[in-house]
PDB file of C-alpha atoms in Angstrom:
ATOM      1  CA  UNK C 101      63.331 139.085 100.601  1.00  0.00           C
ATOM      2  CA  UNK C 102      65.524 142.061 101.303  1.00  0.00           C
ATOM      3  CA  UNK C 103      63.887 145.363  99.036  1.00  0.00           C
ATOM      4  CA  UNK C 104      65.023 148.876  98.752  1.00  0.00           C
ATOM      5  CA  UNK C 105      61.975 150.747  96.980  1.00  0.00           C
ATOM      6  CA  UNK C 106      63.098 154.397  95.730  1.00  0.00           C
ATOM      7  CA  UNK C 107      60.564 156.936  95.360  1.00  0.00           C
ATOM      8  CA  UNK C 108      59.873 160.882  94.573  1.00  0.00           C
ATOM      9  CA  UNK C 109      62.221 161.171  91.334  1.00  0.00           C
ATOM     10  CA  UNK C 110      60.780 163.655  88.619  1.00  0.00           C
ATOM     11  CA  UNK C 111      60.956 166.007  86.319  1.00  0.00           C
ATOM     12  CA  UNK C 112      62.604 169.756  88.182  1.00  0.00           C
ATOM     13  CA  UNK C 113      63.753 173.226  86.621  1.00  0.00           C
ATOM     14  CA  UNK C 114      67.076 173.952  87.517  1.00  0.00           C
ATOM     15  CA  UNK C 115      67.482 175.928  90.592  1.00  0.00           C
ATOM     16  CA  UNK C 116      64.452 173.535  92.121  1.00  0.00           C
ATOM     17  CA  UNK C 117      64.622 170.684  94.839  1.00  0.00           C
ATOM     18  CA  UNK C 118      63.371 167.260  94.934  1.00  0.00           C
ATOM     19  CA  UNK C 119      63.486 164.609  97.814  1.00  0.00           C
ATOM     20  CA  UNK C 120      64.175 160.648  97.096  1.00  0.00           C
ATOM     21  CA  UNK C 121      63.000 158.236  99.645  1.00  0.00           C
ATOM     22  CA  UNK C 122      64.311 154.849 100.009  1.00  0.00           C
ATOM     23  CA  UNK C 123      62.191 152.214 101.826  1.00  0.00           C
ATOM     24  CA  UNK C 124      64.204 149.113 103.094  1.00  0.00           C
ATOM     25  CA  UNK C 125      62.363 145.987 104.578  1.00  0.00           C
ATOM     26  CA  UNK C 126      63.397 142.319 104.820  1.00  0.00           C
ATOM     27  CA  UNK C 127      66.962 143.212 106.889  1.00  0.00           C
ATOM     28  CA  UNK C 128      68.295 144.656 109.711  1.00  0.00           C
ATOM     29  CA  UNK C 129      68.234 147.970 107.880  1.00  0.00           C
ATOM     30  CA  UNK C 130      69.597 150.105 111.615  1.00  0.00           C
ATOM     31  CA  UNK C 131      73.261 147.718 110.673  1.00  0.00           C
ATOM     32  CA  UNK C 132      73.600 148.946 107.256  1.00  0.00           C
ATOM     33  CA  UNK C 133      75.250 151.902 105.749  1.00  0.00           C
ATOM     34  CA  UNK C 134      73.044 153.455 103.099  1.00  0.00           C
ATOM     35  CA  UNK C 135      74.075 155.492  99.986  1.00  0.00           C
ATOM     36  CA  UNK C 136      72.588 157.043  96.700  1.00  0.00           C
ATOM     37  CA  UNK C 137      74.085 156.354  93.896  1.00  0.00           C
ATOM     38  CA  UNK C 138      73.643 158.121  89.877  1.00  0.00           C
ATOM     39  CA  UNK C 139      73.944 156.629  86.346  1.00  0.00           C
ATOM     40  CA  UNK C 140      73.729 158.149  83.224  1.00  0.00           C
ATOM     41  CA  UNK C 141      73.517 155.837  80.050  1.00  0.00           C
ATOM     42  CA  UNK C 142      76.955 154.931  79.029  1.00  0.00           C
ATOM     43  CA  UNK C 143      78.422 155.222  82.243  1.00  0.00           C
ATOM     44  CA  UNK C 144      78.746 153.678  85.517  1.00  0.00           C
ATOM     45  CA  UNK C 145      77.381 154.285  88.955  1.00  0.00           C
ATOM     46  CA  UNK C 146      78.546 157.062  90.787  1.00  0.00           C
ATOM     47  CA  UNK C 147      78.645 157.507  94.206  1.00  0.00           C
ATOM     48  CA  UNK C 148      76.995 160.488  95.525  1.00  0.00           C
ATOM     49  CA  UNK C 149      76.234 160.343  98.645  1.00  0.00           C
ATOM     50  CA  UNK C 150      76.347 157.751 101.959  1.00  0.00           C
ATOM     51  CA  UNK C 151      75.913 157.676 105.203  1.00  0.00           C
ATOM     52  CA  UNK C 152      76.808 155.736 108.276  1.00  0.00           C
ATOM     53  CA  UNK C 153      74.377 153.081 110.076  1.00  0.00           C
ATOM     54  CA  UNK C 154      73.697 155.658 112.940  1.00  0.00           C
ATOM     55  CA  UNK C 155      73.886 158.522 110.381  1.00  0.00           C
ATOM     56  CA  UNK C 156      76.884 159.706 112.818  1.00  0.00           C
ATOM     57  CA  UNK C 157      78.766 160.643 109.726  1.00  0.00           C
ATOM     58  CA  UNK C 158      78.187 161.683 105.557  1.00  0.00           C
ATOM     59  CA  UNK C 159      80.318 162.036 102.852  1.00  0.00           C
ATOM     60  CA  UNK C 160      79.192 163.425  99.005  1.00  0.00           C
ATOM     61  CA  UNK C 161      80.927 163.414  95.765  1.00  0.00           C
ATOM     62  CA  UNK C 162      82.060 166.938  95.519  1.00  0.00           C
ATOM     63  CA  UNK C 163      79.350 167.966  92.593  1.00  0.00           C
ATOM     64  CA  UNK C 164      76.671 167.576  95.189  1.00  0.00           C
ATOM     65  CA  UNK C 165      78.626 169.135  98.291  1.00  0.00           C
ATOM     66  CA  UNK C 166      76.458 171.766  99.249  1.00  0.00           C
ATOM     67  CA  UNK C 167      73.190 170.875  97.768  1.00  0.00           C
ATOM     68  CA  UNK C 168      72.172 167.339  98.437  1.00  0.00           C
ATOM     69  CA  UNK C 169      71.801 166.147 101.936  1.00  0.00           C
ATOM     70  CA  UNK C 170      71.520 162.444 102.952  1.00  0.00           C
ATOM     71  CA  UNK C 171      69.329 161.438 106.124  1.00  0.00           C
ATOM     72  CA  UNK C 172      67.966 158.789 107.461  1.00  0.00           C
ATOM     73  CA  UNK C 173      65.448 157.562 109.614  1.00  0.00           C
ATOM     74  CA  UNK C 174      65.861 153.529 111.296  1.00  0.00           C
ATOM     75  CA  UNK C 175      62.778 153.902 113.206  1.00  0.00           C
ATOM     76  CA  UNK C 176      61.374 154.508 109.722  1.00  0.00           C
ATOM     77  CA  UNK C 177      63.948 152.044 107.805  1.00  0.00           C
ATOM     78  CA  UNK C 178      64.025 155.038 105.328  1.00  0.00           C
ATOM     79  CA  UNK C 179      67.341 156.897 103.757  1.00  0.00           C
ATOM     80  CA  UNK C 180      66.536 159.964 102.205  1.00  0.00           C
ATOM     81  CA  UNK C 181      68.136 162.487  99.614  1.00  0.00           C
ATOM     82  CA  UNK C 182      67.277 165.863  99.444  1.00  0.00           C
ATOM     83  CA  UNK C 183      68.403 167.878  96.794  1.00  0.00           C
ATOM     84  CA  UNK C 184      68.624 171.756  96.669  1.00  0.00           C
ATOM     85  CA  UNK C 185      69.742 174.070  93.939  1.00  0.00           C
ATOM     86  CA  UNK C 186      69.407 171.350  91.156  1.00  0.00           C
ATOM     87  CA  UNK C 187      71.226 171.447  88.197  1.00  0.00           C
ATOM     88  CA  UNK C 188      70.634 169.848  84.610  1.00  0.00           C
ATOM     89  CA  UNK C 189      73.954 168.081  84.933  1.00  0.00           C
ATOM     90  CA  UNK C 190      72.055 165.969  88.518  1.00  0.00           C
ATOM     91  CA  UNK C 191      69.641 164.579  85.816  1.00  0.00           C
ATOM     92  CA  UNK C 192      69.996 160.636  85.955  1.00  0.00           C
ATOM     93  CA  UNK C 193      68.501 157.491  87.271  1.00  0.00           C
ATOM     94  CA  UNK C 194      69.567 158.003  91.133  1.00  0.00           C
ATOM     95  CA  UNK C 195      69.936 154.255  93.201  1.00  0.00           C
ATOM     96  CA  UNK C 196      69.774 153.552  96.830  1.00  0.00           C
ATOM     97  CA  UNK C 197      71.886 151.172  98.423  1.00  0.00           C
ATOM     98  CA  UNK C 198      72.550 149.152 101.470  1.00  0.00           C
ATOM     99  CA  UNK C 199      76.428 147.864 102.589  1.00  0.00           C
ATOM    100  CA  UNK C 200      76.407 145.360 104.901  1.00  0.00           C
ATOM    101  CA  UNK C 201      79.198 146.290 108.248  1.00  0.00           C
ATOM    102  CA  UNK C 202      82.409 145.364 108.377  1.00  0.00           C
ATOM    103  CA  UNK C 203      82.082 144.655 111.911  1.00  0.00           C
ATOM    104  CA  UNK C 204      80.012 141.449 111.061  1.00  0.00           C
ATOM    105  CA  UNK C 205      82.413 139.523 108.700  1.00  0.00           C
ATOM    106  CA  UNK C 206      79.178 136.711 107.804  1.00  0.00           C
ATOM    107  CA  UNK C 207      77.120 139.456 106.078  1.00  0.00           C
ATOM    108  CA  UNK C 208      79.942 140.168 103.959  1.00  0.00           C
ATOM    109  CA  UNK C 209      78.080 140.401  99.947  1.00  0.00           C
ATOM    110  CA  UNK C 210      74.588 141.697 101.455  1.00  0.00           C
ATOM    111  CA  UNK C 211      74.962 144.249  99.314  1.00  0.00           C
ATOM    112  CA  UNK C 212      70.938 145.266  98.442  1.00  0.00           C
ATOM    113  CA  UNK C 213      69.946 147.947  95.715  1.00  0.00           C
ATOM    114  CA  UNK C 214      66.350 149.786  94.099  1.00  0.00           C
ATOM    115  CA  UNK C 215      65.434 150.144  91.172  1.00  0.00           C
ATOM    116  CA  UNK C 216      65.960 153.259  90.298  1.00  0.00           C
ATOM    117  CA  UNK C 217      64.340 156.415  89.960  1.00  0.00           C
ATOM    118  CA  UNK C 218      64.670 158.987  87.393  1.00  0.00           C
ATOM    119  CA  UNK C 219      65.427 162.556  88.214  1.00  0.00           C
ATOM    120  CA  UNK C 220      65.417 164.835  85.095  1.00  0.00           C
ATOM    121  CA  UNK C 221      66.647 168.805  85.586  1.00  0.00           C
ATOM    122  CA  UNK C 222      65.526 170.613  82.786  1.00  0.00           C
ATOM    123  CA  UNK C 223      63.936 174.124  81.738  1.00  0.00           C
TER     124      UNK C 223
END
């Protein structure tokens, strides 16, 4: 029942911005630290950006530093990324996901993820 629903990927020049929501329902979303994730075909997920269950703290792969900004909203149960200054090297299919806290051992492997939306940077 838990669902993370990504939305507002697209096609952008480079130089332009786009803004991915993530909409969580069916868990305690306010516990969770939240993150976006990137994959390219052929390679793996890479982390690129998270945030803590309060949003007290943020962290970003260095390629984003600078131009992508992760928020979120719990009254809204919504992470967001917004992305600034875009370059064709951002283009991939960009994941949210939801890490269960350490501080409650019993949720340990309530790991949740979307499905993906594409974000394509090109002129």
């Amino acid at each position: 029942q838990a669902q993370l629903v990504e939305s507002g990927g697209g096609l952008v020049q480079p130089g332009g911005s786009l803004r991915l929501s993530c909409a969580a329902s069916g868990f305690t979303f306010s516990w969770y630290a939240m993150s976006w994730y990137r994959q390219v075909p052929g390679k793996g997920r890479e982390l690129v950006a998270g945030i803590t269950s309060t949003g007290g703290a943020t962290n970003y792969a260095d390629s984003v530093k600078g131009r992508f900004t992760i928020s979120r909203d719990n009254a809204k149960k919504t992470v967001y990324l917004q992305m600034d200054n875009m370059e064709p090297e951002d283009t991939a299919e960009y994941y949210c996901n939801a890490k269960p806290p350490a501080e409650v051992p019993a949720l340990r492997g309530n790991t949740f993820w979307g499905q993906g939306t594409q974000v394509t940077v090109s002129s």
